[in-house]
mmCIF file of C-alpha atoms in Angstrom:
data_model
loop_
_atom_site.group_PDB
_atom_site.id
_atom_site.type_symbol
_atom_site.label_atom_id
_atom_site.label_comp_id
_atom_site.label_asym_id
_atom_site.label_seq_id
_atom_site.Cartn_x
_atom_site.Cartn_y
_atom_site.Cartn_z
ATOM 1 C CA UNK A 1 -19.752 104.504 84.641
ATOM 2 C CA UNK A 2 -18.670 100.917 84.638
ATOM 3 C CA UNK A 3 -15.893 101.756 82.176
ATOM 4 C CA UNK A 4 -14.598 104.430 84.553
ATOM 5 C CA UNK A 5 -14.674 101.952 87.419
ATOM 6 C CA UNK A 6 -12.851 99.344 85.362
ATOM 7 C CA UNK A 7 -10.168 101.886 84.465
ATOM 8 C CA UNK A 8 -9.782 102.837 88.133
ATOM 9 C CA UNK A 9 -9.411 99.186 89.177
ATOM 10 C CA UNK A 10 -6.965 98.603 86.338
ATOM 11 C CA UNK A 11 -4.844 101.592 87.358
ATOM 12 C CA UNK A 12 -4.807 100.482 91.015
ATOM 13 C CA UNK A 13 -3.809 96.976 89.958
ATOM 14 C CA UNK A 14 -0.991 98.264 87.755
ATOM 15 C CA UNK A 15 0.342 100.537 90.488
ATOM 16 C CA UNK A 16 0.259 97.663 92.969
ATOM 17 C CA UNK A 17 1.994 95.239 90.602
ATOM 18 C CA UNK A 18 4.774 97.694 89.726
ATOM 19 C CA UNK A 19 5.282 98.586 93.407
ATOM 20 C CA UNK A 20 5.287 94.880 94.259
ATOM 21 C CA UNK A 21 7.911 94.215 91.585
ATOM 22 C CA UNK A 22 10.201 96.857 93.097
ATOM 23 C CA UNK A 23 9.745 95.505 96.618
ATOM 24 C CA UNK A 24 10.390 91.852 95.799
ATOM 25 C CA UNK A 25 13.391 92.781 93.684
ATOM 26 C CA UNK A 26 14.732 95.051 96.428
ATOM 27 C CA UNK A 27 14.399 92.602 99.322
ATOM 28 C CA UNK A 28 15.035 89.299 97.595
ATOM 29 C CA UNK A 29 16.958 90.029 94.411
ATOM 30 C CA UNK A 30 15.668 89.154 90.962
ATOM 31 C CA UNK A 31 14.990 85.483 90.310
ATOM 32 C CA UNK A 32 12.757 83.218 88.250
ATOM 33 C CA UNK A 33 10.640 82.516 91.350
ATOM 34 C CA UNK A 34 9.883 86.221 91.795
ATOM 35 C CA UNK A 35 8.895 86.546 88.130
ATOM 36 C CA UNK A 36 6.501 83.626 88.463
ATOM 37 C CA UNK A 37 5.023 85.114 91.626
ATOM 38 C CA UNK A 38 4.370 88.431 89.880
ATOM 39 C CA UNK A 39 2.712 86.675 86.931
ATOM 40 C CA UNK A 40 0.516 84.725 89.341
ATOM 41 C CA UNK A 41 -0.574 87.969 91.040
ATOM 42 C CA UNK A 42 -1.322 89.552 87.664
ATOM 43 C CA UNK A 43 -3.564 86.628 86.703
ATOM 44 C CA UNK A 44 -5.291 86.635 90.108
ATOM 45 C CA UNK A 45 -6.321 90.252 89.443
ATOM 46 C CA UNK A 46 -7.934 89.245 86.139
ATOM 47 C CA UNK A 47 -5.176 90.707 83.982
ATOM 48 C CA UNK A 48 -2.649 89.429 81.476
ATOM 49 C CA UNK A 49 1.062 90.086 81.640
ATOM 50 C CA UNK A 50 4.574 89.339 80.490
ATOM 51 C CA UNK A 51 7.826 89.981 82.342
ATOM 52 C CA UNK A 52 11.309 90.465 80.954
ATOM 53 C CA UNK A 53 13.678 90.908 83.885
ATOM 54 C CA UNK A 54 17.361 90.668 84.694
ATOM 55 C CA UNK A 55 19.239 91.431 87.927
ATOM 56 C CA UNK A 56 19.676 95.018 86.694
ATOM 57 C CA UNK A 57 16.300 95.860 85.120
ATOM 58 C CA UNK A 58 12.641 94.888 84.820
ATOM 59 C CA UNK A 59 10.143 95.347 82.004
ATOM 60 C CA UNK A 60 6.559 94.409 82.852
ATOM 61 C CA UNK A 61 3.746 94.493 80.270
ATOM 62 C CA UNK A 62 0.163 94.402 81.661
ATOM 63 C CA UNK A 63 -3.124 94.450 79.784
ATOM 64 C CA UNK A 64 -6.791 93.575 80.195
ATOM 65 C CA UNK A 65 -7.323 92.414 76.651
ATOM 66 C CA UNK A 66 -5.640 92.749 73.281
ATOM 67 C CA UNK A 67 -6.959 96.231 72.522
ATOM 68 C CA UNK A 68 -7.669 98.178 75.721
ATOM 69 C CA UNK A 69 -5.809 99.159 78.870
ATOM 70 C CA UNK A 70 -2.278 98.191 77.919
ATOM 71 C CA UNK A 71 0.733 99.478 79.833
ATOM 72 C CA UNK A 72 4.460 98.761 80.010
ATOM 73 C CA UNK A 73 6.510 99.466 83.119
ATOM 74 C CA UNK A 74 10.321 99.696 82.989
ATOM 75 C CA UNK A 75 12.330 99.757 86.202
ATOM 76 C CA UNK A 76 16.078 99.926 86.771
ATOM 77 C CA UNK A 77 16.818 97.715 89.754
ATOM 78 C CA UNK A 78 18.730 99.054 92.727
ATOM 79 C CA UNK A 79 21.255 96.956 94.609
ATOM 80 C CA UNK A 80 19.306 94.416 96.697
ATOM 81 C CA UNK A 81 19.339 94.697 100.480
ATOM 82 C CA UNK A 82 18.303 91.047 101.006
ATOM 83 C CA UNK A 83 15.858 91.614 103.849
ATOM 84 C CA UNK A 84 14.138 88.270 104.397
ATOM 85 C CA UNK A 85 11.769 89.549 107.108
ATOM 86 C CA UNK A 86 10.403 92.257 104.799
ATOM 87 C CA UNK A 87 10.253 89.776 101.925
ATOM 88 C CA UNK A 88 8.179 87.424 104.091
ATOM 89 C CA UNK A 89 5.745 90.254 104.902
ATOM 90 C CA UNK A 90 5.465 91.010 101.195
ATOM 91 C CA UNK A 91 4.740 87.309 100.571
ATOM 92 C CA UNK A 92 1.949 87.409 103.169
ATOM 93 C CA UNK A 93 0.497 90.489 101.466
ATOM 94 C CA UNK A 94 0.573 88.699 98.118
ATOM 95 C CA UNK A 95 -1.504 85.874 99.612
ATOM 96 C CA UNK A 96 -4.055 88.363 100.897
ATOM 97 C CA UNK A 97 -4.352 90.108 97.526
ATOM 98 C CA UNK A 98 -4.646 86.826 95.627
ATOM 99 C CA UNK A 99 -7.420 85.633 97.955
ATOM 100 C CA UNK A 100 -9.298 88.944 97.611
ATOM 101 C CA UNK A 101 -8.954 89.862 101.304
ATOM 102 C CA UNK A 102 -6.877 92.943 100.417
ATOM 103 C CA UNK A 103 -7.452 95.300 97.486
ATOM 104 C CA UNK A 104 -4.587 96.437 95.241
ATOM 105 C CA UNK A 105 -5.140 100.042 96.396
ATOM 106 C CA UNK A 106 -4.676 99.062 100.048
ATOM 107 C CA UNK A 107 -1.837 96.759 99.045
ATOM 108 C CA UNK A 108 0.147 99.782 97.808
ATOM 109 C CA UNK A 109 -0.202 101.381 101.235
ATOM 110 C CA UNK A 110 0.910 98.151 102.921
ATOM 111 C CA UNK A 111 4.027 98.027 100.749
ATOM 112 C CA UNK A 112 4.897 101.572 101.834
ATOM 113 C CA UNK A 113 4.455 100.596 105.478
ATOM 114 C CA UNK A 114 6.748 97.593 105.008
ATOM 115 C CA UNK A 115 9.405 99.805 103.399
ATOM 116 C CA UNK A 116 9.176 102.513 106.081
ATOM 117 C CA UNK A 117 9.288 100.121 109.041
ATOM 118 C CA UNK A 118 12.502 100.358 111.116
ATOM 119 C CA UNK A 119 15.166 97.744 110.388
ATOM 120 C CA UNK A 120 14.846 94.520 112.323
ATOM 121 C CA UNK A 121 18.487 94.581 113.457
ATOM 122 C CA UNK A 122 20.399 97.710 114.450
ATOM 123 C CA UNK A 123 24.010 98.702 113.800
ATOM 124 C CA UNK A 124 25.341 97.074 116.985
ATOM 125 C CA UNK A 125 23.819 93.686 116.156
ATOM 126 C CA UNK A 126 25.102 93.897 112.584
ATOM 127 C CA UNK A 127 28.615 94.671 113.854
ATOM 128 C CA UNK A 128 28.371 91.626 116.144
ATOM 129 C CA UNK A 129 27.177 89.584 113.166
ATOM 130 C CA UNK A 130 30.272 90.594 111.172
ATOM 131 C CA UNK A 131 32.453 89.442 114.079
ATOM 132 C CA UNK A 132 30.625 86.117 114.382
ATOM 133 C CA UNK A 133 30.725 85.600 110.619
ATOM 134 C CA UNK A 134 34.479 86.182 110.462
ATOM 135 C CA UNK A 135 35.224 84.033 113.509
ATOM 136 C CA UNK A 136 32.782 81.288 112.487
ATOM 137 C CA UNK A 137 34.072 81.030 108.947
ATOM 138 C CA UNK A 138 37.628 81.019 110.305
ATOM 139 C CA UNK A 139 36.811 77.972 112.436
ATOM 140 C CA UNK A 140 35.179 76.380 109.398
ATOM 141 C CA UNK A 141 38.374 76.906 107.380
ATOM 142 C CA UNK A 142 40.505 75.266 110.062
ATOM 143 C CA UNK A 143 42.717 78.177 111.137
ATOM 144 C CA UNK A 144 44.146 78.780 114.629
ATOM 145 C CA UNK A 145 42.375 80.394 117.598
ATOM 146 C CA UNK A 146 44.431 83.566 117.252
ATOM 147 C CA UNK A 147 43.571 83.838 113.572
ATOM 148 C CA UNK A 148 39.887 83.199 114.330
ATOM 149 C CA UNK A 149 39.852 86.080 116.816
ATOM 150 C CA UNK A 150 41.794 88.354 114.454
ATOM 151 C CA UNK A 151 39.469 87.529 111.579
ATOM 152 C CA UNK A 152 36.418 88.333 113.688
ATOM 153 C CA UNK A 153 37.812 91.684 114.847
ATOM 154 C CA UNK A 154 38.801 92.654 111.312
ATOM 155 C CA UNK A 155 35.285 91.652 110.264
ATOM 156 C CA UNK A 156 33.937 94.394 112.540
ATOM 157 C CA UNK A 157 36.431 96.781 110.925
ATOM 158 C CA UNK A 158 35.165 95.773 107.470
ATOM 159 C CA UNK A 159 31.629 96.670 108.560
ATOM 160 C CA UNK A 160 32.791 100.094 109.764
ATOM 161 C CA UNK A 161 34.659 100.738 106.518
ATOM 162 C CA UNK A 162 31.560 99.779 104.536
ATOM 163 C CA UNK A 163 29.512 102.380 106.413
ATOM 164 C CA UNK A 164 32.107 105.053 105.638
ATOM 165 C CA UNK A 165 32.503 104.052 101.983
ATOM 166 C CA UNK A 166 28.723 104.060 101.452
ATOM 167 C CA UNK A 167 28.720 107.782 102.250
ATOM 168 C CA UNK A 168 31.231 108.573 99.487
ATOM 169 C CA UNK A 169 29.506 108.400 96.111
ATOM 170 C CA UNK A 170 32.818 108.388 94.211
ATOM 171 C CA UNK A 171 33.680 105.020 95.762
ATOM 172 C CA UNK A 172 30.347 103.379 94.917
ATOM 173 C CA UNK A 173 31.855 100.933 92.423
ATOM 174 C CA UNK A 174 35.089 100.415 94.353
ATOM 175 C CA UNK A 175 33.545 99.442 97.683
ATOM 176 C CA UNK A 176 34.886 95.891 97.786
ATOM 177 C CA UNK A 177 38.347 97.020 96.640
ATOM 178 C CA UNK A 178 38.633 99.625 99.405
ATOM 179 C CA UNK A 179 37.294 97.350 102.144
ATOM 180 C CA UNK A 180 39.487 94.380 101.208
ATOM 181 C CA UNK A 181 42.583 96.575 100.727
ATOM 182 C CA UNK A 182 42.314 98.145 104.208
ATOM 183 C CA UNK A 183 41.529 94.825 105.897
ATOM 184 C CA UNK A 184 44.369 93.059 104.058
ATOM 185 C CA UNK A 185 46.798 95.858 104.910
ATOM 186 C CA UNK A 186 46.050 95.528 108.626
ATOM 187 C CA UNK A 187 46.081 91.720 108.474
ATOM 188 C CA UNK A 188 49.537 91.806 106.882
ATOM 189 C CA UNK A 189 50.764 94.265 109.535
ATOM 190 C CA UNK A 190 49.524 91.959 112.283
ATOM 191 C CA UNK A 191 51.138 88.958 110.579
ATOM 192 C CA UNK A 192 54.437 90.820 110.346
ATOM 193 C CA UNK A 193 54.415 91.418 114.096
ATOM 194 C CA UNK A 194 52.942 88.144 115.317
ATOM 195 C CA UNK A 195 54.522 84.915 114.028
ATOM 196 C CA UNK A 196 52.123 82.193 112.949
ATOM 197 C CA UNK A 197 49.434 84.448 111.454
ATOM 198 C CA UNK A 198 48.437 83.646 107.863
ATOM 199 C CA UNK A 199 47.335 87.040 106.460
ATOM 200 C CA UNK A 200 45.429 85.537 103.518
ATOM 201 C CA UNK A 201 43.460 83.239 105.811
ATOM 202 C CA UNK A 202 42.583 86.129 108.130
ATOM 203 C CA UNK A 203 41.522 88.306 105.181
ATOM 204 C CA UNK A 204 39.257 85.625 103.729
ATOM 205 C CA UNK A 205 37.362 85.007 106.976
ATOM 206 C CA UNK A 206 37.158 88.787 107.655
ATOM 207 C CA UNK A 207 35.529 89.326 104.262
ATOM 208 C CA UNK A 208 33.382 86.191 104.284
ATOM 209 C CA UNK A 209 30.110 88.114 104.111
ATOM 210 C CA UNK A 210 31.191 89.673 100.805
ATOM 211 C CA UNK A 211 31.782 86.303 99.157
ATOM 212 C CA UNK A 212 29.072 86.100 96.448
ATOM 213 C CA UNK A 213 27.516 82.832 97.575
ATOM 214 C CA UNK A 214 24.088 84.010 96.404
ATOM 215 C CA UNK A 215 25.310 84.468 92.837
ATOM 216 C CA UNK A 216 26.864 81.015 92.915
ATOM 217 C CA UNK A 217 23.635 79.291 93.921
ATOM 218 C CA UNK A 218 21.031 81.390 92.127
ATOM 219 C CA UNK A 219 22.809 81.532 88.758
ATOM 220 C CA UNK A 220 22.480 77.809 87.921
ATOM 221 C CA UNK A 221 18.861 77.871 89.122
ATOM 222 C CA UNK A 222 18.124 80.758 86.771
ATOM 223 C CA UNK A 223 19.657 78.923 83.824
ATOM 224 C CA UNK A 224 17.788 75.711 84.699
ATOM 225 C CA UNK A 225 14.523 77.668 84.827
ATOM 226 C CA UNK A 226 15.137 79.149 81.364
ATOM 227 C CA UNK A 227 16.378 82.566 82.595
ATOM 228 C CA UNK A 228 19.693 82.218 80.768
ATOM 229 C CA UNK A 229 20.486 85.934 80.619
ATOM 230 C CA UNK A 230 19.869 86.384 84.343
ATOM 231 C CA UNK A 231 22.022 83.357 85.151
ATOM 232 C CA UNK A 232 24.920 84.693 83.096
ATOM 233 C CA UNK A 233 24.603 88.138 84.696
ATOM 234 C CA UNK A 234 24.620 86.597 88.172
ATOM 235 C CA UNK A 235 27.774 84.652 87.340
ATOM 236 C CA UNK A 236 29.463 87.747 85.930
ATOM 237 C CA UNK A 237 28.447 89.905 88.900
ATOM 238 C CA UNK A 238 29.837 87.295 91.282
ATOM 239 C CA UNK A 239 33.040 87.141 89.256
ATOM 240 C CA UNK A 240 33.432 90.933 89.351
ATOM 241 C CA UNK A 241 32.990 90.981 93.134
ATOM 242 C CA UNK A 242 35.599 88.237 93.519
ATOM 243 C CA UNK A 243 38.040 90.151 91.304
ATOM 244 C CA UNK A 244 37.509 93.339 93.335
ATOM 245 C CA UNK A 245 38.119 91.491 96.593
ATOM 246 C CA UNK A 246 41.218 89.855 95.140
ATOM 247 C CA UNK A 247 42.624 93.155 93.846
ATOM 248 C CA UNK A 248 42.145 94.830 97.219
ATOM 249 C CA UNK A 249 43.651 91.902 99.133
ATOM 250 C CA UNK A 250 46.704 91.720 96.866
ATOM 251 C CA UNK A 251 47.264 95.475 97.159
ATOM 252 C CA UNK A 252 46.898 95.540 100.943
ATOM 253 C CA UNK A 253 49.152 92.554 101.613
ATOM 254 C CA UNK A 254 51.611 93.544 98.868
ATOM 255 C CA UNK A 255 52.193 97.039 100.271
ATOM 256 C CA UNK A 256 53.064 95.704 103.726
ATOM 257 C CA UNK A 257 55.270 92.893 102.461
ATOM 258 C CA UNK A 258 57.159 95.335 100.226
ATOM 259 C CA UNK A 259 58.362 97.317 103.248
ATOM 260 C CA UNK A 260 58.454 94.641 105.945
ATOM 261 C CA UNK A 261 60.183 91.265 105.785
ATOM 262 C CA UNK A 262 57.885 88.286 105.382
ATOM 263 C CA UNK A 263 58.135 85.879 108.306
ATOM 264 C CA UNK A 264 57.906 82.192 107.566
ATOM 265 C CA UNK A 265 54.517 80.721 108.445
ATOM 266 C CA UNK A 266 53.810 77.150 109.396
ATOM 267 C CA UNK A 267 51.158 75.097 107.564
ATOM 268 C CA UNK A 268 47.570 75.551 108.698
ATOM 269 C CA UNK A 269 46.947 73.706 111.954
ATOM 270 C CA UNK A 270 43.294 74.353 112.693
ATOM 271 C CA UNK A 271 41.049 73.781 115.670
ATOM 272 C CA UNK A 272 39.468 70.558 116.880
ATOM 273 C CA UNK A 273 36.446 69.338 114.857
ATOM 274 C CA UNK A 274 34.178 69.711 117.893
ATOM 275 C CA UNK A 275 35.028 73.430 117.951
ATOM 276 C CA UNK A 276 33.885 73.769 114.347
ATOM 277 C CA UNK A 277 30.517 72.240 115.260
ATOM 278 C CA UNK A 278 30.250 74.700 118.157
ATOM 279 C CA UNK A 279 30.951 77.669 115.863
ATOM 280 C CA UNK A 280 28.474 76.712 113.133
ATOM 281 C CA UNK A 281 25.365 78.046 114.970
ATOM 282 C CA UNK A 282 27.154 81.376 115.546
ATOM 283 C CA UNK A 283 28.025 81.607 111.862
ATOM 284 C CA UNK A 284 24.453 80.789 110.861
ATOM 285 C CA UNK A 285 22.926 83.306 113.284
ATOM 286 C CA UNK A 286 25.285 86.004 112.023
ATOM 287 C CA UNK A 287 24.307 85.277 108.422
ATOM 288 C CA UNK A 288 20.641 85.302 109.426
ATOM 289 C CA UNK A 289 21.051 88.742 110.996
ATOM 290 C CA UNK A 290 22.906 90.136 107.984
ATOM 291 C CA UNK A 291 20.251 88.803 105.601
ATOM 292 C CA UNK A 292 17.435 90.136 107.784
ATOM 293 C CA UNK A 293 15.901 86.790 108.760
ATOM 294 C CA UNK A 294 13.277 87.291 111.470
ATOM 295 C CA UNK A 295 14.131 85.858 114.928
ATOM 296 C CA UNK A 296 11.196 83.445 114.609
ATOM 297 C CA UNK A 297 12.851 81.848 111.550
ATOM 298 C CA UNK A 298 16.465 81.672 112.775
ATOM 299 C CA UNK A 299 15.938 78.146 114.109
ATOM 300 C CA UNK A 300 15.213 76.988 110.568
ATOM 301 C CA UNK A 301 18.505 78.493 109.396
ATOM 302 C CA UNK A 302 20.420 76.802 112.234
ATOM 303 C CA UNK A 303 18.744 73.421 111.726
ATOM 304 C CA UNK A 304 19.344 73.508 107.983
ATOM 305 C CA UNK A 305 22.973 74.566 108.452
ATOM 306 C CA UNK A 306 23.736 71.772 110.903
ATOM 307 C CA UNK A 307 22.180 69.158 108.603
ATOM 308 C CA UNK A 308 24.008 70.581 105.580
ATOM 309 C CA UNK A 309 27.337 70.533 107.425
ATOM 310 C CA UNK A 310 26.730 66.927 108.495
ATOM 311 C CA UNK A 311 26.121 66.086 104.830
ATOM 312 C CA UNK A 312 29.310 67.906 103.819
ATOM 313 C CA UNK A 313 31.382 66.043 106.409
ATOM 314 C CA UNK A 314 29.907 62.681 105.421
ATOM 315 C CA UNK A 315 30.447 63.368 101.717
ATOM 316 C CA UNK A 316 34.058 64.465 102.281
ATOM 317 C CA UNK A 317 34.901 60.933 103.386
ATOM 318 C CA UNK A 318 34.260 59.859 99.777
ATOM 319 C CA UNK A 319 36.288 62.575 98.036
ATOM 320 C CA UNK A 320 37.092 66.274 97.866
ATOM 321 C CA UNK A 321 33.930 67.278 95.949
ATOM 322 C CA UNK A 322 31.269 64.874 97.205
ATOM 323 C CA UNK A 323 30.686 66.785 100.441
ATOM 324 C CA UNK A 324 29.802 70.027 98.648
ATOM 325 C CA UNK A 325 27.594 68.090 96.223
ATOM 326 C CA UNK A 326 25.588 66.409 98.990
ATOM 327 C CA UNK A 327 25.489 69.634 101.000
ATOM 328 C CA UNK A 328 24.044 71.591 98.055
ATOM 329 C CA UNK A 329 21.344 68.953 97.524
ATOM 330 C CA UNK A 330 20.390 68.974 101.211
ATOM 331 C CA UNK A 331 20.333 72.784 101.295
ATOM 332 C CA UNK A 332 18.083 73.171 98.253
ATOM 333 C CA UNK A 333 15.665 70.438 99.328
ATOM 334 C CA UNK A 334 15.473 71.711 102.922
ATOM 335 C CA UNK A 335 14.836 75.267 101.688
ATOM 336 C CA UNK A 336 12.009 73.953 99.481
ATOM 337 C CA UNK A 337 10.436 72.011 102.369
ATOM 338 C CA UNK A 338 10.675 75.051 104.665
ATOM 339 C CA UNK A 339 9.193 77.323 102.002
ATOM 340 C CA UNK A 340 6.139 75.067 101.590
ATOM 341 C CA UNK A 341 5.696 74.107 105.243
ATOM 342 C CA UNK A 342 6.063 77.592 106.736
ATOM 343 C CA UNK A 343 5.002 79.643 103.685
ATOM 344 C CA UNK A 344 8.237 81.621 103.551
ATOM 345 C CA UNK A 345 10.403 82.685 100.602
ATOM 346 C CA UNK A 346 12.952 80.106 99.469
ATOM 347 C CA UNK A 347 15.752 82.628 100.075
ATOM 348 C CA UNK A 348 15.013 82.795 103.826
ATOM 349 C CA UNK A 349 16.959 79.574 104.366
ATOM 350 C CA UNK A 350 18.962 79.397 101.143
ATOM 351 C CA UNK A 351 20.952 82.623 101.493
ATOM 352 C CA UNK A 352 22.226 82.397 105.099
ATOM 353 C CA UNK A 353 23.262 78.743 104.787
ATOM 354 C CA UNK A 354 24.951 78.717 101.389
ATOM 355 C CA UNK A 355 28.213 80.180 102.761
ATOM 356 C CA UNK A 356 28.835 76.859 104.503
ATOM 357 C CA UNK A 357 29.499 75.408 101.056
ATOM 358 C CA UNK A 358 32.100 77.990 99.996
ATOM 359 C CA UNK A 359 35.434 76.109 99.564
ATOM 360 C CA UNK A 360 37.353 78.426 101.881
ATOM 361 C CA UNK A 361 39.761 75.906 103.404
ATOM 362 C CA UNK A 362 40.793 74.453 100.043
ATOM 363 C CA UNK A 363 41.243 77.965 98.629
ATOM 364 C CA UNK A 364 43.492 78.996 101.547
ATOM 365 C CA UNK A 365 45.504 75.792 101.205
ATOM 366 C CA UNK A 366 46.047 76.499 97.512
ATOM 367 C CA UNK A 367 47.281 80.041 98.136
ATOM 368 C CA UNK A 368 49.505 78.857 100.985
ATOM 369 C CA UNK A 369 51.082 76.128 98.875
ATOM 370 C CA UNK A 370 51.697 78.480 95.961
ATOM 371 C CA UNK A 371 53.167 81.096 98.317
ATOM 372 C CA UNK A 372 55.593 78.596 99.863
ATOM 373 C CA UNK A 373 56.907 77.396 96.525
ATOM 374 C CA UNK A 374 54.717 74.370 95.956
ATOM 375 C CA UNK A 375 53.423 75.621 92.599
ATOM 376 C CA UNK A 376 52.281 72.253 91.301
ATOM 377 C CA UNK A 377 50.481 71.415 94.553
ATOM 378 C CA UNK A 378 48.948 74.903 94.608
ATOM 379 C CA UNK A 379 47.638 74.565 91.054
ATOM 380 C CA UNK A 380 46.189 71.161 91.917
ATOM 381 C CA UNK A 381 44.374 72.705 94.898
ATOM 382 C CA UNK A 382 43.051 75.514 92.689
ATOM 383 C CA UNK A 383 41.577 72.873 90.363
ATOM 384 C CA UNK A 384 39.983 71.284 93.425
ATOM 385 C CA UNK A 385 38.377 74.647 94.255
ATOM 386 C CA UNK A 386 36.815 74.784 90.788
ATOM 387 C CA UNK A 387 35.751 71.167 91.157
ATOM 388 C CA UNK A 388 33.996 71.987 94.425
ATOM 389 C CA UNK A 389 32.243 74.965 92.832
ATOM 390 C CA UNK A 390 31.093 72.698 90.002
ATOM 391 C CA UNK A 391 29.854 70.164 92.558
ATOM 392 C CA UNK A 392 27.845 72.881 94.315
ATOM 393 C CA UNK A 393 26.233 73.893 91.030
ATOM 394 C CA UNK A 394 25.367 70.273 90.202
ATOM 395 C CA UNK A 395 24.045 69.743 93.721
ATOM 396 C CA UNK A 396 21.808 72.808 93.416
ATOM 397 C CA UNK A 397 20.544 71.460 90.079
ATOM 398 C CA UNK A 398 19.677 68.042 91.543
ATOM 399 C CA UNK A 399 18.255 69.575 94.711
ATOM 400 C CA UNK A 400 16.063 71.957 92.757
ATOM 401 C CA UNK A 401 14.627 69.081 90.718
ATOM 402 C CA UNK A 402 13.757 67.258 93.935
ATOM 403 C CA UNK A 403 12.491 70.493 95.483
ATOM 404 C CA UNK A 404 10.232 71.151 92.504
ATOM 405 C CA UNK A 405 8.153 68.110 93.428
ATOM 406 C CA UNK A 406 7.824 69.442 96.964
ATOM 407 C CA UNK A 407 6.774 72.867 95.674
ATOM 408 C CA UNK A 408 4.303 71.233 93.307
ATOM 409 C CA UNK A 409 5.965 72.261 90.053
ATOM 410 C CA UNK A 410 8.744 71.191 87.765
ATOM 411 C CA UNK A 411 11.532 73.359 86.402
ATOM 412 C CA UNK A 412 11.175 74.420 82.815
#
């Protein structure tokens, strides 16, 4: 009788753990932190386990002892939706299960309820978020008011195209190419008719939400934590997305410029610095909406973003890479403090804010200089872009070491 009861409890625990693995991977993306959380839950249920996971698959071995009740679960990961509000609810459920207030059997039902709950933000708010993201990132890059408005409007268009493309299974792996090609085509048409528009700048801020900032920040953390394979996969996935966006943008702009004469464009002028500060909250709120951050946590995203941007501006007075380095440290440490203080996932703050560190302005300057014949200056700016990316990675590394003391553990 007791053996039957033990088997029933074991089966419920296994079902809960495997369902939990799918949920955390779905809402937050695979990471070392999620693996450690799952192992902690397994131990809290009196079981033993091992996890071998990458961004594309999970293999979880669970057993009671070395001879009885052993099981291996293999799951192919779907594309993450990055829903921080759902991930926070899952984190709360984990705390209840670990403390014994909720049984694994009831935990499975709770996970289903979390999955079936209506989305926190509807289509209209997401469309507005795409506009704010495009306009906000345009201000951050230092482009003109007209380009900021154009980038925001084309951002809404990108969202509409994504909805249409998602319904066509044949375009599943070409989503970024199609979206960037259509947006770039229209941006080039607008630039051909309105002097002073930089089509590349407009395209970049219109597609800002597709820039793989998550892969850039999480990959070095994975490698630092010993998840080398996951880190490499994250880097490669981010690289593939960038290549797809680049291919689409080149095609879209190239088609228009083949048939229409290219008008000379003046160097980037930009808006006043005070305008950039005014746009930062809008950019952060838009990112929070798109990453599913609950309204009660948006103030943390805004506060972190403002502090990070202040660190970036202060660091930029020392050199072209110091701002991104200091900003990455501030971001990682702030996310760690928020995670401990408010018991939220690290990603709740990390994901929406990381786009502030993307070297958009330097990248646009490099393309502009190369396009206007300044090849040597353009190549130098491209090297600066890579230097900034390296500074972000180093900043995340330093920040995570400092954050590990706040979280009560050290990276290994």
